[in-house]
Amino acid sequence: MSLIELIEGPLWTFSATLFVIFVFWRLISILDLRRRGASPKPQGSRLAGALRALLVRFVPRPPFTRSGRVWFTTVAGYAFHLGLFVLLLAAVPHVEFIERRIAALPWEPISRTGFVIAAEISFLGLIMLYTRRFVDPLVRRINRPDDHVASLLTFIVMLTGCMALGRQSAFLRGLHMGFVELWLIYFPFSSLMHTFTWPISRLVTGWEAGRRAVRW
Amino acid sequence: MVILPHVPGAHPAAPASRTTRRSGPLLGRWLVPVGVIAALLLAVLMLASVSAQTVDAPVSVRPPEGAAPVAPPTVRAPGVPHRPLGFDAPENTLGSRSDSDIWRVLREGAAGTTAAPRPDDGMLIEGRRPPFVKTPRPEIFTRPPATGLLSDFTRADWWSRIRDAETGLPRIGGYFLGVVLAVIVLFAFIRGPIPVEGGFSGRRIRRFRLSQRVVHWSIAIVFVLMALTGLTLQLGRPFLIPLIGKEAFSVIATASMQAHNLFGPVLIVLLVLLFVTFLPGNFPSRADIVWLIKGGGFFGGHAPAGRYNLGEKGWFWTATLIGAVLGITGIIMLFPDDLGTRALLEISVFLHGAGALIVVAYLMGHIYLGTYGTEGTFEGMVTGCVDENWARTHHELWLKELEERGKIEECRE
């Protein structure tokens, strides 16, 4: 078995299985932390509070809208995440891979121009957000090694993916796949889990605020 | 009623400080060790495989043994009798199988026919000299070609000579950067780090805003990436192929080209941000002359400067102006079919390569002075704050101006 066959075969199955198992494990564990027992009578609509938090938090709250730092984080954050999702789910090699290995997708892959634009927006956002981790004294202090590892691993996955864009070299494709598999294994145990936990966080916090009839 | 707890770390801006440790009874304390072990296992497997396997078997272009020979393509130029363009070695200088006649005609710009609907169609080898070469030497066609990059430019030779891995820009550029690197190393060896006069005072003052630092380090990351990939492409043939071979170089070159093309527009955006955030203070002033006369303090003595000294201003305007050239020529090279004629493309490639060498040379000096070469400088671009004595040593006029205007912002971090 060649290296590329190993990476695209057993190692892919191994890492994808670990990813699915531990992501579900962590999500179930988080949900299992629910409080039990009697609670005071609700003072407001919990569902409305949860939905409000889920939707309103997509933009900065009014007290922070005059802060350049907040807008920088918001714009760069959206640039990185939206670009990344476009790359992940609509790039031609990814669509082909997903359809070949997992399931057919109901959408068409984007053009190469679209790919390049999405990649550049995403890289710009990621690089600027990552440099801020070092040069912003507050962010530097609250960052943990996990945050740096997660960011760097994501950057390397994206970089190796773009380097393999020519689709001329099996080595480059294997390099990208190898880092993707490492990323998948690291994912459930790191801050990358915010991919799945952010709606839970907003809903729970909004639910609690709604129960107390607090607008926040 | 079910009330779910707040989930720290669910928002990107709020890291999950203790989520992993309190992640519930199902995970317990086994979560992290299992993950680490799994990651290590994968890494070991990958490393073992890398050492055991060889990927990317070269694609052979040779026909299988015993296959019937394929006749080479034929091209007919005006006035040249039809015959195959084989690459067999001539039997003698003007032997019966010599193709020197047809190549000579092609070099002179013979027009043929092609199915490609592009500008300059039919021009098999572009017969044009660069605009900065005023005296063509048509007699070159009757003489052996001269060696050297800028000698004996002909209508068809200049482009291939510039790109020649042995005598053209790639090799000259490599030597140029090697000399610059040697000068920096020599200077570091002789001069060592330039100290802060009077030592560090402990009082730190604000020099760079957060936006400037973010832009600086963002552009630093992309710039280094672009430099590495660009130099791989430009200098790879003369310097890397002899070391790693053509097959390995082809993989590296493919990866470098994709990354270089992709990060180019990102660098353009960042250069615009760099220009906007660093423009104030980077205009020429009379103090620059004094600073220059005193050698910038690099060889001893004190050289007062404003917010930025002449060297920093030079770097700023080099990055801005040559960066603009690199950006424009890079875009032309990204879209050659839509934006450029062949002549424009050739000029763009030349300017892109030459401009990049200048910027990379300046970049090496900048990196040296910003890290090892000058005490206390690196810290200033990371934290935004510099020691007061550092400011007095390197930017005395700027410090005095702040003091006079009462604008000194002390860093308390």
XYZ file of C-alpha atoms in Angstrom:
629
model
C 0.000 0.000 0.000
C 1.428 3.347 -1.020
C 1.412 6.394 1.193
C -1.356 8.071 -0.742
C -3.489 4.927 -0.556
C -2.913 4.721 3.173
C -3.823 8.368 3.727
C -6.882 8.285 1.512
C -7.986 4.904 2.780
C -7.492 3.582 6.306
C -6.234 6.837 7.821
C -9.158 8.779 6.414
C -11.623 6.231 7.814
C -9.821 6.252 11.137
C -9.779 10.030 11.535
C -13.311 10.558 10.257
C -14.609 7.913 12.655
C -12.808 9.484 15.580
C -14.138 12.870 14.555
C -17.766 11.727 14.441
C -17.606 9.684 17.640
C -15.948 12.315 19.780
C -17.906 15.264 18.415
C -21.123 13.463 19.341
C -19.628 12.429 22.650
C -18.746 15.985 23.527
C -22.087 17.387 22.423
C -24.006 14.779 24.392
C -21.782 15.382 27.386
C -22.438 19.113 27.232
C -26.175 18.581 26.957
C -25.980 16.074 29.784
C -24.747 18.847 32.082
C -28.274 20.254 32.290
C -29.475 21.378 35.646
C -31.998 19.212 37.364
C -34.440 20.050 40.103
C -36.908 22.839 40.814
C -36.427 26.295 39.311
C -38.209 29.545 40.073
C -41.278 30.388 38.058
C -40.331 31.851 34.647
C -40.752 35.599 34.414
C -40.678 35.714 30.610
C -40.646 33.627 27.454
C -37.717 31.271 27.454
C -38.138 30.316 23.812
C -38.301 33.936 22.709
C -35.178 34.690 24.709
C -33.350 31.760 23.172
C -34.316 32.659 19.619
C -33.516 36.298 20.199
C -30.041 35.459 21.449
C -29.463 33.112 18.554
C -30.277 35.720 15.937
C -29.305 39.038 17.499
C -25.790 37.896 18.368
C -24.844 37.710 14.704
C -23.995 41.410 14.912
C -22.314 43.425 17.665
C -24.591 44.694 20.396
C -25.294 48.435 20.566
C -22.854 49.264 23.397
C -19.992 47.969 21.262
C -20.894 49.232 17.824
C -18.585 52.224 18.184
C -15.586 50.042 18.914
C -13.221 49.580 16.000
C -11.827 46.441 17.594
C -15.266 44.850 17.764
C -15.966 45.602 14.122
C -12.536 44.347 13.155
C -13.199 41.055 14.932
C -16.676 40.816 13.458
C -15.728 41.534 9.862
C -12.529 39.469 9.918
C -14.350 36.661 11.703
C -17.107 36.521 9.120
C -14.597 36.758 6.281
C -12.637 33.812 7.603
C -15.562 31.587 8.546
C -17.732 32.207 5.499
C -14.772 31.814 3.176
C -13.804 28.607 4.909
C -17.295 27.135 4.619
C -17.431 27.966 0.934
C -14.077 26.261 0.439
C -15.073 23.285 2.518
C -18.445 22.613 0.970
C -18.297 24.008 -2.541
C -14.755 23.643 -3.865
C -14.582 21.231 -6.773
C -12.115 18.771 -5.203
C -14.092 18.738 -1.959
C -17.428 18.219 -3.674
C -15.950 15.395 -5.706
C -14.426 13.837 -2.617
C -17.601 14.120 -0.555
C -19.705 12.662 -3.353
C -17.251 9.847 -3.871
C -16.717 8.975 -0.216
C -19.748 10.136 1.740
C -22.883 11.256 -0.081
C -24.131 13.226 -3.060
C -24.486 16.951 -2.530
C -27.499 18.930 -3.722
C -25.438 21.837 -5.018
C -22.950 22.464 -7.763
C -19.310 23.247 -6.977
C -18.144 26.816 -7.382
C -15.920 27.972 -10.205
C -12.176 28.347 -9.826
C -12.560 32.111 -9.650
C -15.072 31.699 -6.850
C -12.723 29.352 -5.088
C -9.831 31.786 -5.327
C -11.903 34.701 -4.047
C -13.273 32.654 -1.146
C -9.797 31.415 -0.276
C -8.313 34.894 -0.304
C -11.063 36.359 1.844
C -10.725 33.481 4.254
C -6.938 33.693 4.449
C -7.039 37.435 4.959
C -9.468 37.059 7.841
C -7.567 34.199 9.437
C -4.167 35.864 9.227
C -5.363 39.170 10.630
C -7.247 37.479 13.447
C -4.263 35.297 14.226
C -1.797 38.169 14.373
C -4.148 39.885 16.769
C -3.667 36.991 19.159
C -0.067 38.137 19.587
C -0.216 41.896 19.405
C -3.371 42.619 21.384
C -2.276 42.511 25.032
C -5.687 41.405 26.278
C -6.204 38.676 23.692
C -2.631 37.515 24.178
C -3.273 36.919 27.858
C -6.503 34.967 27.479
C -5.180 32.770 24.694
C -4.266 29.205 25.511
C -1.924 26.869 23.647
C -4.979 25.115 22.263
C -6.100 28.293 20.538
C -2.748 28.653 18.811
C -2.621 24.994 17.816
C -6.169 25.128 16.447
C -5.467 28.272 14.441
C -2.150 27.032 13.089
C -3.552 23.636 12.184
C -6.442 25.265 10.351
C -4.032 27.558 8.531
C -1.822 24.642 7.491
C -4.813 22.655 6.283
C -5.938 25.598 4.165
C -2.418 26.306 2.908
C -1.698 22.726 1.895
C -5.097 22.584 0.247
C -4.319 25.615 -1.842
C -0.881 24.262 -2.685
C -2.571 21.140 -4.032
C -4.966 23.205 -6.099
C -3.151 22.375 -9.297
C -4.112 18.736 -8.783
C -0.891 17.710 -10.463
C 0.793 15.996 -7.577
C -0.375 13.063 -5.505
C 2.145 14.053 -2.857
C 0.561 17.478 -2.365
C -2.893 15.934 -2.235
C -1.673 13.431 0.325
C -0.031 16.172 2.362
C -3.296 18.076 2.462
C -5.279 14.974 3.341
C -2.824 14.079 6.096
C -3.234 17.460 7.755
C -6.995 17.283 7.316
C -6.975 13.980 9.155
C -4.835 15.426 11.942
C -7.257 18.355 12.123
C -10.243 16.011 12.316
C -8.698 14.101 15.209
C -7.744 17.265 17.063
C -11.104 18.899 16.446
C -13.318 17.329 19.149
C -10.802 17.941 21.898
C -10.128 21.581 21.190
C -11.672 25.004 20.818
C -12.487 24.023 17.238
C -15.622 22.511 18.808
C -17.092 26.001 18.782
C -18.165 25.062 15.251
C -20.955 23.066 16.866
C -21.300 24.575 20.327
C -21.940 28.206 19.428
C -25.682 27.767 18.801
C -26.017 25.741 22.002
C -24.278 28.495 23.926
C -26.501 31.206 22.503
C -29.687 29.221 22.960
C -28.904 28.272 26.543
C -27.850 31.757 27.529
C -30.871 33.283 25.786
C -33.157 30.698 27.315
C -31.946 31.590 30.785
C -32.232 35.302 30.077
C -35.757 34.806 28.740
C -36.754 32.897 31.861
C -35.597 35.830 33.957
C -37.202 38.286 31.514
C -33.841 39.922 30.989
C -32.965 41.590 27.681
C -29.253 41.371 27.127
C -37.901 22.204 33.515
C -34.558 21.627 31.883
C -32.025 24.377 32.119
C -28.830 23.959 30.241
C -25.706 25.572 31.570
C -23.782 28.221 29.775
C -21.220 26.696 27.468
C -17.959 28.576 27.691
C -15.962 28.657 24.561
C -18.965 28.320 22.299
C -18.409 31.799 20.968
C -15.222 32.298 18.987
C -14.324 35.386 20.949
C -14.735 33.630 24.298
C -12.316 30.728 24.613
C -13.508 27.707 26.514
C -11.269 27.956 29.489
C -12.459 24.886 31.350
C -14.896 23.169 29.062
C -12.675 20.204 28.499
C -12.022 19.580 32.149
C -15.681 19.679 33.115
C -17.067 18.020 30.072
C -19.420 15.655 31.841
C -19.608 12.146 33.104
C -19.518 10.520 29.678
C -16.163 11.960 28.855
C -14.652 12.372 32.245
C -10.945 12.751 32.397
C -10.281 10.362 29.506
C -11.208 12.795 26.789
C -7.937 14.643 26.392
C -5.593 11.661 26.800
C -7.534 9.658 24.239
C -7.410 12.528 21.797
C -3.718 13.078 22.293
C -2.967 9.387 21.910
C -5.040 9.214 18.749
C -3.242 12.212 17.294
C 0.148 10.754 18.177
C -0.847 7.442 16.667
C -1.754 9.108 13.412
C 1.426 11.121 13.386
C 3.538 7.997 13.965
C 1.714 6.158 11.212
C 2.233 9.020 8.813
C 5.908 9.340 9.620
C 6.431 5.620 9.302
C 4.687 5.634 5.980
C 6.653 8.581 4.724
C 9.901 6.846 5.514
C 8.794 3.615 3.932
C 7.036 4.770 0.842
C 7.859 6.875 -2.110
C 5.041 8.779 -3.697
C 4.709 10.560 -6.928
C 6.347 8.100 -9.158
C 7.510 10.119 -12.083
C 5.313 9.911 -15.094
C 7.385 8.521 -17.869
C 7.113 10.305 -21.147
C 9.008 7.651 -22.955
C 7.034 5.292 -25.158
C 7.065 1.656 -24.198
C 9.796 -0.406 -25.645
C 8.952 -1.766 -29.007
C 6.424 0.929 -29.746
C 6.388 2.363 -33.219
C 8.206 5.699 -33.452
C 5.968 8.736 -33.740
C 6.852 11.336 -36.308
C 7.623 14.748 -34.798
C 5.341 17.700 -35.530
C 6.202 19.797 -38.502
C 6.259 23.536 -38.955
C 6.847 25.276 -42.229
C 8.256 28.760 -42.362
C 8.277 30.934 -45.471
C 11.139 30.138 -47.734
C 12.135 27.020 -45.893
C 11.607 23.656 -47.467
C 9.296 21.356 -45.584
C 10.997 18.855 -43.346
C 10.394 17.391 -39.907
C 11.471 19.372 -36.867
C 13.282 16.518 -35.235
C 15.854 17.205 -32.567
C 18.455 14.786 -33.847
C 21.943 16.092 -33.539
C 23.159 17.472 -36.831
C 25.704 15.366 -38.550
C 27.850 18.405 -39.088
C 27.483 22.149 -38.888
C 25.225 22.435 -41.886
C 24.566 18.783 -42.420
C 21.679 17.287 -44.212
C 19.582 17.081 -41.021
C 20.509 20.474 -39.527
C 17.509 22.600 -38.533
C 19.511 25.748 -38.162
C 17.817 27.314 -41.172
C 14.321 27.004 -39.834
C 15.300 28.077 -36.336
C 17.058 31.102 -37.770
C 13.932 32.092 -39.644
C 11.817 31.564 -36.573
C 14.148 33.759 -34.570
C 13.691 36.484 -37.118
C 9.968 36.458 -36.486
C 8.608 34.272 -39.237
C 4.843 34.066 -39.222
C 3.082 30.764 -39.521
C -0.375 29.546 -38.717
C -1.890 28.368 -35.475
C -5.290 27.316 -34.249
C -4.941 29.411 -31.069
C -7.059 32.582 -31.394
C -4.814 34.908 -29.421
C -2.982 38.166 -30.085
C 0.357 37.652 -31.751
C -1.016 34.544 -33.393
C 1.315 32.889 -35.770
C 4.446 34.418 -34.269
C 6.244 31.279 -33.239
C 9.016 33.099 -31.437
C 8.316 36.685 -30.548
C 10.566 38.953 -32.521
C 10.624 42.027 -30.341
C 13.297 43.719 -28.315
C 12.536 45.387 -25.009
C 11.890 49.126 -25.189
C 14.983 49.939 -23.135
C 17.289 48.357 -25.703
C 17.927 51.012 -28.339
C 20.411 49.429 -30.703
C 19.425 46.069 -32.030
C 22.189 43.984 -33.424
C 20.773 42.226 -36.451
C 24.194 40.942 -37.307
C 23.856 38.637 -34.387
C 22.169 36.236 -36.732
C 25.442 35.744 -38.482
C 27.549 35.459 -35.346
C 27.627 33.111 -32.429
C 25.412 34.427 -29.611
C 27.255 36.460 -27.036
C 27.042 35.550 -23.381
C 25.893 37.787 -20.574
C 22.541 39.136 -19.567
C 22.551 42.593 -21.108
C 24.928 42.186 -23.984
C 23.943 41.756 -27.586
C 20.228 41.922 -27.207
C 18.527 40.770 -30.323
C 14.983 40.824 -31.444
C 14.383 37.334 -30.205
C 17.096 36.620 -27.721
C 16.509 39.007 -24.871
C 13.611 37.196 -23.349
C 15.227 33.806 -23.311
C 18.433 35.305 -21.964
C 16.677 36.989 -19.071
C 15.033 33.728 -18.147
C 18.139 31.671 -18.715
C 18.827 29.680 -15.587
C 22.574 29.843 -16.089
C 23.189 33.430 -17.121
C 19.904 35.250 -16.679
C 17.920 36.839 -13.886
C 17.522 33.669 -11.803
C 21.241 33.184 -11.306
C 22.109 36.876 -11.053
C 19.259 37.329 -8.586
C 20.516 34.462 -6.502
C 23.999 35.923 -6.363
C 22.578 39.350 -5.547
C 20.621 38.031 -2.573
C 23.603 35.978 -1.497
C 25.783 39.092 -1.453
C 23.142 41.027 0.523
C 22.897 38.197 3.030
C 26.672 38.049 3.336
C 26.863 41.805 3.979
C 24.206 41.497 6.694
C 26.014 38.598 8.337
C 29.318 40.466 8.144
C 27.744 43.576 9.643
C 26.186 41.516 12.422
C 29.507 39.886 13.126
C 31.398 43.187 13.254
C 28.871 45.521 14.813
C 26.617 43.194 16.783
C 23.305 44.416 18.159
C 23.070 48.192 18.385
C 22.561 48.905 22.097
C 20.201 51.351 23.728
C 22.181 54.366 24.901
C 22.105 54.462 28.688
C 20.398 51.076 28.882
C 16.715 50.388 29.294
C 15.039 52.921 31.565
C 12.017 50.820 32.422
C 9.651 53.568 31.351
C 7.780 52.453 28.253
C 5.905 54.697 25.870
C 3.385 53.974 23.142
C 4.801 53.879 19.601
C 2.498 51.716 17.470
C -1.264 51.372 17.577
C -2.963 47.985 17.561
C -4.123 48.438 13.974
C -0.548 49.131 12.861
C 0.736 46.039 14.615
C -1.979 43.807 13.182
C -1.317 45.085 9.671
C 2.454 44.829 10.115
C 2.448 41.220 11.268
C -0.228 40.181 8.813
C 1.799 41.559 5.962
C 4.942 40.033 7.447
C 3.409 36.552 7.323
C 2.151 36.945 3.780
C 5.309 38.706 2.617
C 7.580 35.933 3.850
C 5.300 33.334 2.305
C 5.306 35.188 -0.996
C 9.070 35.641 -0.859
C 9.742 31.968 -0.196
C 7.404 30.742 -2.904
C 8.495 33.423 -5.357
C 12.189 32.750 -4.840
C 11.503 29.046 -5.237
C 9.976 29.754 -8.608
C 12.557 32.275 -9.717
C 15.752 30.768 -8.361
C 14.728 27.142 -8.281
C 16.131 26.076 -11.621
C 19.726 27.181 -11.054
C 19.899 26.580 -7.300
C 17.347 23.975 -6.192
C 17.317 21.470 -9.031
C 21.004 20.646 -8.576
C 20.291 19.982 -4.903
C 16.991 18.107 -4.882
C 16.489 16.995 -8.455
C 13.854 17.821 -11.021
C 11.094 15.581 -9.704
C 11.138 16.961 -6.171
C 11.485 20.467 -7.529
C 8.452 20.009 -9.751
C 6.337 19.229 -6.691
C 7.708 22.188 -4.745
C 7.338 24.478 -7.737
C 3.726 23.443 -8.286
C 2.892 24.075 -4.647
C 4.783 27.361 -4.661
C 3.041 28.597 -7.771
C -0.418 27.872 -6.387
C 0.355 29.500 -3.053
C 2.067 32.469 -4.696
C -0.867 33.087 -7.025
C -3.363 32.737 -4.225
C -1.638 34.981 -1.688
C -0.763 37.660 -4.217
C -4.105 39.472 -4.034
C -4.061 39.092 -0.240
C -0.711 40.877 -0.214
C -2.103 43.655 -2.388
C -4.926 44.284 0.083
C -2.481 44.269 2.973
C -0.129 46.652 1.153
C -2.977 49.118 0.814
C -3.685 48.776 4.535
C 0.027 49.181 5.256
C 0.141 52.363 3.224
C -2.871 53.827 5.004
C -1.795 52.932 8.525
C 1.886 53.856 8.226
C 1.782 56.868 5.930
C 1.841 59.552 8.683
C 5.467 60.221 9.576
C 6.909 58.667 6.440
C 7.328 61.837 4.394
C 10.869 63.107 3.748
C 12.265 65.708 6.130
C 15.462 67.675 6.669
C 16.394 65.419 9.569
C 16.771 62.570 7.104
C 19.839 64.238 5.609
C 21.491 64.548 9.006
C 20.617 60.944 9.758
C 22.139 59.858 6.459
C 25.323 61.889 6.982
C 25.787 60.242 10.364
C 25.347 56.818 8.837
C 22.175 56.162 10.748
C 24.233 55.395 13.833
C 25.059 52.000 12.380
C 28.787 52.609 12.647
C 28.744 54.360 15.990
C 27.659 57.794 17.121
C 24.190 59.186 17.553
C 21.863 59.840 14.618
C 18.688 61.669 15.618
C 15.526 60.941 13.685
C 11.844 61.721 13.738
C 9.072 59.175 14.069
C 10.713 57.141 11.308
C 14.312 57.378 10.167
C 15.419 57.474 6.547
C 15.974 53.737 6.427
C 12.457 53.059 7.637
C 11.056 55.594 5.225
C 12.998 53.964 2.442
C 11.561 50.599 3.361
C 8.037 52.034 3.527
C 8.254 53.644 0.097
C 10.059 50.660 -1.370
C 7.345 48.350 -0.125
C 4.686 50.750 -1.361
C 6.023 51.606 -4.804
C 7.691 48.363 -5.750
C 4.817 46.587 -4.054
C 2.489 48.406 -6.446
C 4.632 47.312 -9.378
C 4.654 43.747 -8.094
C 0.901 43.863 -7.621
C 0.136 45.236 -11.080
C 2.559 42.972 -12.888
C 1.395 40.051 -10.789
C -2.213 40.606 -11.797
C -1.182 40.810 -15.445
C 0.636 37.516 -15.021
C -2.402 36.004 -13.309
C -4.633 36.872 -16.251
C -2.324 36.860 -19.269
C -5.059 36.100 -21.772
C -7.301 38.913 -20.654
C -4.941 41.685 -19.623
C -1.741 41.458 -21.529
C -0.128 41.134 -24.870
C 2.950 39.006 -25.093
C 5.205 42.038 -24.879
C 3.430 43.338 -21.791
C 3.622 39.925 -20.235
C 7.345 39.707 -20.863
C 7.960 43.127 -19.345
C 5.718 42.207 -16.417
C 7.613 39.015 -15.700
C 10.914 40.880 -15.830
C 9.751 43.741 -13.589
C 8.091 41.296 -11.210
C 11.255 39.276 -10.824
C 13.621 42.225 -10.559
C 11.333 44.171 -8.216
C 10.897 41.146 -5.992
C 14.662 40.794 -5.646
C 14.943 44.392 -4.448
C 12.099 44.006 -1.977
C 13.423 40.709 -0.645
C 16.880 42.237 -0.191
C 15.378 45.134 1.748
C 13.220 42.677 3.672
C 16.276 40.758 4.856
C 17.819 43.955 6.188
C 14.542 44.923 7.807
C 14.189 41.566 9.521
C 17.769 41.729 10.787
C 17.451 45.241 12.198
C 14.014 44.556 13.618
C 15.130 41.491 15.542
C 18.792 40.900 16.385
C 20.293 44.064 14.984
C 18.721 46.652 17.269
C 17.928 46.119 20.924
C 14.334 46.709 21.928
C 12.918 47.093 18.431
C 11.127 43.772 18.106
C 9.307 44.308 21.375
C 8.014 47.630 20.119
C 6.224 46.066 17.174
C 4.761 43.260 19.287
C 3.513 45.233 22.276
C 3.323 48.645 20.633
C 5.504 50.099 23.392
C 9.189 51.014 23.429
C 11.575 51.968 26.152
C 12.031 55.700 26.573
C 15.807 55.393 26.138
C 15.276 53.356 22.995
C 13.191 56.203 21.620
C 15.878 58.700 22.652
C 18.575 56.620 20.968
C 16.875 55.990 17.655
C 14.075 58.570 17.354
C 15.130 61.483 19.512
C 13.280 64.122 17.495
C 10.047 62.138 17.722
C 10.415 61.839 21.510
C 11.112 65.548 21.870
C 8.083 66.377 19.778
C 5.883 64.168 21.943
C 7.282 65.750 25.101
C 6.742 69.270 23.816
C 3.165 68.506 22.818
C 2.465 66.529 25.979
C 1.432 63.547 23.863
C 3.499 60.852 25.513
C 1.336 57.852 26.321
C 2.926 55.671 28.933
C 2.441 51.913 28.704
C 1.366 50.363 31.955
C 1.220 46.768 30.838
